[in-house]
C-alpha positions as a printed Julia matrix, in Angstrom:
325×3 Matrix{Float64}:
 -49.06   8.34  -127.79
 -46.43  10.82  -128.84
 -48.65  13.72  -129.91
 -50.66  13.56  -126.81
 -47.74  13.33  -124.51
 -46.04  16.31  -126.3
 -49.21  18.38  -126.12
 -49.6   17.35  -122.52
 -45.97  18.47  -121.83
 -46.59  21.9   -123.51
 -49.81  22.54  -121.46
 -47.95  21.63  -118.28
 -45.33  24.22  -119.14
 -47.69  26.91  -119.88
 -49.65  26.29  -116.68
 -46.55  26.06  -114.63
 -45.28  29.35  -116.15
 -48.65  30.92  -115.36
 -48.26  29.7   -111.78
 -44.86  31.06  -111.38
 -46.03  34.51  -112.53
 -48.86  34.6   -110.08
 -46.64  33.44  -107.23
 -43.77  35.79  -108.08
 -45.99  38.66  -108.54
 -47.89  38.34  -105.33
 -44.83  37.34  -103.26
 -42.82  40.17  -104.14
 -45.7   42.62  -103.77
 -45.91  41.55  -100.08
 -42.3   41.99   -99.19
 -42.6   45.83   -98.71
 -45.61  45.44   -96.32
 -44.09  42.7    -94.31
 -40.25  43.66   -94.23
 -40.55  47.48   -94.74
 -37.24  49.04   -95.6
 -35.35  45.66   -95.38
 -37.07  44.73   -98.84
 -33.85  43.72  -100.59
 -32.7   41.5    -97.83
 -36.19  39.7    -98.19
 -36.02  39.62  -101.81
 -32.4   37.97  -101.3
 -33.79  35.48   -99.03
 -36.53  34.55  -101.32
 -34.16  34.13  -104.31
 -31.77  32.15  -102.15
 -34.7   29.75  -101.36
 -35.12  29.61  -105.24
 -31.61  28.66  -105.59
 -31.78  25.9   -103.1
 -34.96  24.62  -104.86
 -33.13  24.32  -108.26
 -30.46  22.44  -106.35
 -32.87  19.97  -104.51
 -35.35  19.73  -107.45
 -33.27  17.39  -109.66
 -32.34  15.28  -106.61
 -35.63  14.93  -105.35
 -37.18  14.26  -108.7
 -34.92  11.53  -109.63
 -35.34   9.92  -106.19
 -39.15   9.82  -106.83
 -38.68   8.6   -110.34
 -36.75   5.66  -108.86
 -39.17   4.94  -106.12
 -42.04   4.98  -108.7
 -40.41   1.93  -110.41
 -38.97   3.84  -113.29
 -40.27   4.29  -116.8
 -41.85   0.89  -116.7
 -44.32   1.81  -113.75
 -45.17   5.08  -111.92
 -41.69   6.8   -112.38
 -43.22   9.6   -114.31
 -46.41   9.92  -112.21
 -45.02   9.81  -108.53
 -42.9   13.2   -108.93
 -45.99  15.23  -110.37
 -48.25  13.69  -107.77
 -46.16  14.53  -104.94
 -45.42  18.01  -106.27
 -49.09  18.87  -106.8
 -49.97  17.69  -103.32
 -47.02  19.84  -101.79
 -48.14  22.83  -103.76
 -51.85  22.25  -102.33
 -50.51  21.83   -98.85
 -48.29  25.06   -98.94
 -51.44  26.9   -100.34
 -53.33  25.91   -97.41
 -50.45  26.86   -94.89
 -50.33  30.14   -96.58
 -53.94  30.79   -96.05
 -53.73  29.91   -92.26
 -50.35  31.37   -91.31
 -49.76  34.6    -93.35
 -50.32  37.7    -91.2
 -52.97  40.33   -91.8
 -52.19  41.68   -95.32
 -52.75  45.19   -96.67
 -55.97  45.82   -98.71
 -55.23  45.34  -102.43
 -55.85  48.39  -104.72
 -59.46  48.99  -105.94
 -58.18  49.3   -109.46
 -55.43  47.67  -111.35
 -52.04  49.79  -111.13
 -50.86  51.08  -114.48
 -47.57  49.49  -115.8
 -46.68  52.67  -117.4
 -46.74  54.92  -114.41
 -42.94  54.53  -113.84
 -40.04  56.97  -114.2
 -37.91  56.61  -117.11
 -35.18  55.73  -114.8
 -36.88  52.37  -114.21
 -35.79  51.36  -117.78
 -32.27  50.79  -116.57
 -32.71  48.13  -113.94
 -35.4   46.61  -116.19
 -32.99  46.39  -119.07
 -30.39  44.93  -116.8
 -32.82  42.3   -115.42
 -33.77  41.28  -119.04
 -30.12  40.83  -120.03
 -29.37  38.9   -116.8
 -32.23  36.59  -117.52
 -31.02  36.07  -121.28
 -27.52  35.02  -120.04
 -28.91  32.66  -117.34
 -31.58  31.2   -119.51
 -28.95  30.66  -122.33
 -27.42  27.95  -120.16
 -30.29  25.56  -120.56
 -29.84  24.46  -124.22
 -25.97  24.89  -124.25
 -24.49  23.7   -121.06
 -24.81  20.06  -121.89
 -23.0   20.24  -125.23
 -20.47  22.48  -123.7
 -19.76  19.94  -121.21
 -19.57  16.84  -123.65
 -16.83  18.76  -125.66
 -13.39  18.04  -125.08
 -11.34  18.47  -122.86
 -14.21  18.33  -120.49
 -15.84  15.18  -121.9
 -18.46  15.09  -119.03
 -21.62  12.8   -119.04
 -25.18  14.23  -118.55
 -25.22  14.04  -114.96
 -22.38  16.48  -114.58
 -24.72  18.96  -116.01
 -26.71  18.69  -112.66
 -23.58  19.27  -110.64
 -22.69  22.45  -112.77
 -26.07  23.77  -112.19
 -25.99  23.05  -108.45
 -22.7   24.81  -108.23
 -24.21  27.86  -109.85
 -27.43  27.84  -107.92
 -25.47  27.13  -104.7
 -23.39  30.21  -104.87
 -26.45  32.13  -105.92
 -28.47  31.3   -102.95
 -25.72  32.28  -100.44
 -24.83  35.39  -102.3
 -28.23  36.76  -103.01
 -28.96  37.15   -99.14
 -25.63  38.86   -98.76
 -26.33  41.31  -101.76
 -29.62  42.07  -100.41
 -28.27  43.06   -97.1
 -25.8   45.25   -98.75
 -28.35  46.86  -100.82
 -30.51  47.52   -97.82
 -27.61  48.97   -95.85
 -27.03  51.57   -98.5
 -30.7   52.12   -99.01
 -30.58  51.35  -102.64
 -28.29  54.17  -103.44
 -25.51  51.71  -104.75
 -27.85  49.58  -106.58
 -26.51  50.51  -110.09
 -22.89  49.63  -108.68
 -24.03  46.31  -107.59
 -25.71  45.45  -110.85
 -22.44  46.63  -112.7
 -20.31  44.27  -110.58
 -22.76  41.55  -111.4
 -22.6   42.36  -115.16
 -18.87  42.14  -114.93
 -18.77  38.93  -113.03
 -21.17  37.14  -115.35
 -19.46  38.56  -118.39
 -15.98  37.19  -117.3
 -17.56  33.95  -116.23
 -19.06  33.28  -119.68
 -15.74  34.15  -121.32
 -13.95  31.61  -119.08
 -16.5   28.96  -119.41
 -16.66  28.7   -123.1
 -13.72  29.53  -122.85
 -13.5   32.56  -125.18
 -13.16  32.1   -128.87
 -13.52  35.1   -130.89
 -13.66  34.28  -134.46
 -14.1   37.18  -137.22
 -14.44  35.93  -140.62
 -12.28  32.96  -140.33
  -9.78  34.84  -138.14
  -9.29  33.99  -134.47
  -8.67  37.3   -132.7
  -8.75  35.85  -129.14
  -8.99  32.16  -127.88
  -8.26  30.56  -124.45
  -7.54  26.87  -124.21
 -10.43  24.96  -122.67
  -9.68  23.25  -119.33
 -11.66  21.81  -116.45
  -9.99  24.25  -114.04
 -11.14  27.14  -115.99
 -14.72  25.91  -116.31
 -15.19  25.01  -112.3
 -13.48  28.45  -111.37
 -16.2   30.21  -113.59
 -19.38  28.56  -112.36
 -19.38  30.03  -108.76
 -18.44  33.47  -110.38
 -21.67  33.05  -112.53
 -23.85  32.31  -109.58
 -22.38  35.31  -107.65
 -22.89  37.59  -110.63
 -26.39  36.74  -111.24
 -27.29  37.54  -107.56
 -25.64  40.98  -107.83
 -27.45  41.64  -111.01
 -30.85  40.46  -110.11
 -31.48  41.29  -106.14
 -31.09  45.06  -106.4
 -33.66  45.32  -109.27
 -36.84  45.05  -107.37
 -36.15  47.88  -104.88
 -35.4   50.06  -107.82
 -38.74  49.43  -109.57
 -40.35  50.41  -106.36
 -38.33  53.62  -106.06
 -39.16  54.55  -109.55
 -42.78  53.79  -109.42
 -44.99  57.0   -109.34
 -48.36  55.47  -108.12
 -50.18  57.26  -105.5
 -50.71  54.37  -102.96
 -47.93  52.05  -101.62
 -50.09  49.13  -102.42
 -50.24  50.17  -106.01
 -46.52  50.86  -106.11
 -45.79  47.33  -104.72
 -47.99  45.45  -106.97
 -46.76  47.32  -110.17
 -43.04  46.81  -109.15
 -43.45  43.14  -108.47
 -45.31  42.69  -111.88
 -42.66  44.8   -113.61
 -39.84  42.61  -111.96
 -41.78  39.35  -113.01
 -42.19  40.57  -116.44
 -38.63  41.4   -116.86
 -37.37  38.09  -115.72
 -39.89  36.31  -117.83
 -38.94  38.04  -120.72
 -35.16  37.2   -120.2
 -36.09  33.57  -119.5
 -38.06  33.37  -122.71
 -35.33  34.93  -124.93
 -32.29  33.04  -123.22
 -33.08  29.55  -124.32
 -34.29  30.61  -127.67
 -31.38  32.66  -128.57
 -29.02  29.99  -126.87
 -30.37  27.25  -129.0
 -30.24  29.34  -132.15
 -26.84  30.65  -131.7
 -25.28  27.44  -130.79
 -26.63  25.95  -133.92
 -25.38  28.87  -136.2
 -22.0   29.83  -134.66
 -21.31  27.0   -132.23
 -21.47  26.81  -128.25
 -18.1   28.38  -127.53
 -18.66  31.27  -129.86
 -22.37  31.66  -128.25
 -20.67  31.75  -124.88
 -18.13  34.41  -126.12
 -20.7   36.82  -127.38
 -22.82  36.4   -124.33
 -19.79  37.22  -122.11
 -19.25  40.33  -124.41
 -22.87  41.31  -124.2
 -22.62  41.4   -120.32
 -19.26  43.5   -120.38
 -21.19  45.97  -122.58
 -23.89  46.0   -120.0
 -21.32  46.52  -117.23
 -19.97  49.59  -119.04
 -23.4   50.99  -119.49
 -24.28  50.43  -115.96
 -21.04  51.94  -114.68
 -21.5   55.12  -116.58
 -25.12  55.22  -115.39
 -23.89  54.81  -111.82
 -21.1   57.56  -112.08
 -23.71  60.07  -113.47
 -26.25  59.33  -110.7
 -23.58  59.93  -108.33
 -22.28  62.99  -109.65
 -25.91  64.45  -109.56
 -26.4   63.37  -106.05
 -23.18  65.19  -104.97
 -24.08  68.18  -106.81
 -27.66  68.22  -105.1
 -26.18  67.78  -101.82
 -23.65  70.8   -102.28
């Protein structure tokens, strides 16, 4: 029954989104008590595991679909059944194996008790989420266009390349951010915006059309596309990983537990907002102006973000030097 199936799929996505929010908020709030000043390295490791999951998910899902007998038997049932059992098992392991955790705050921490400086990493996180989510409705049409002419299976390989680089670079960026104790976070985020911007301009590749006049256009090629995918994965890692530590540093809550919980909630909300806007804007813009132009304007948006972050980083560095003198 079509309506029942569609309704069930929508409900499943809502529940899955809620579950991700619960896990992300709780998981990030535990990083500071468990890892102390190495919170960015821990966040990088956590995001690296997410990147590996995004690679393995389609592979394991398609395998279970085949083992279940495909669409004619239990191909759609077996992956969800195994996933549900695995989630239940890991919930039990968390209860049994996690060390003694800090006492949660007696009251819900305010989400408005942040320094105004927290708006900069928050805005960066939303824009990064938009660019990453934009791939979902646009990557397959882009790969189907000449001269790429790839089939649907190549979408998985492209995502695997992006997520694989993200998984490796996220850990390295976390270690770098911890080494500088978060003082160079804005420069790291600016570097991420620059890499993501150029990757979108090359993946499309860039086609800047204003009122029928093409101002800038690159010739599409497979070499250009596959050169851009690892750059995108690395750029997203540079853009995302330093954000959580910045939220903690700009939180003005009295207790560390409240700061950790509020920072993790703020980070999750920023990522979720970008993840919602990305596919929505990507699908809408690709219908209105085409996929290549969508990638072009997304790349330009990231370059504007780079300029904004670079200026903010230089101003913060100048103020720090004046205070040290």
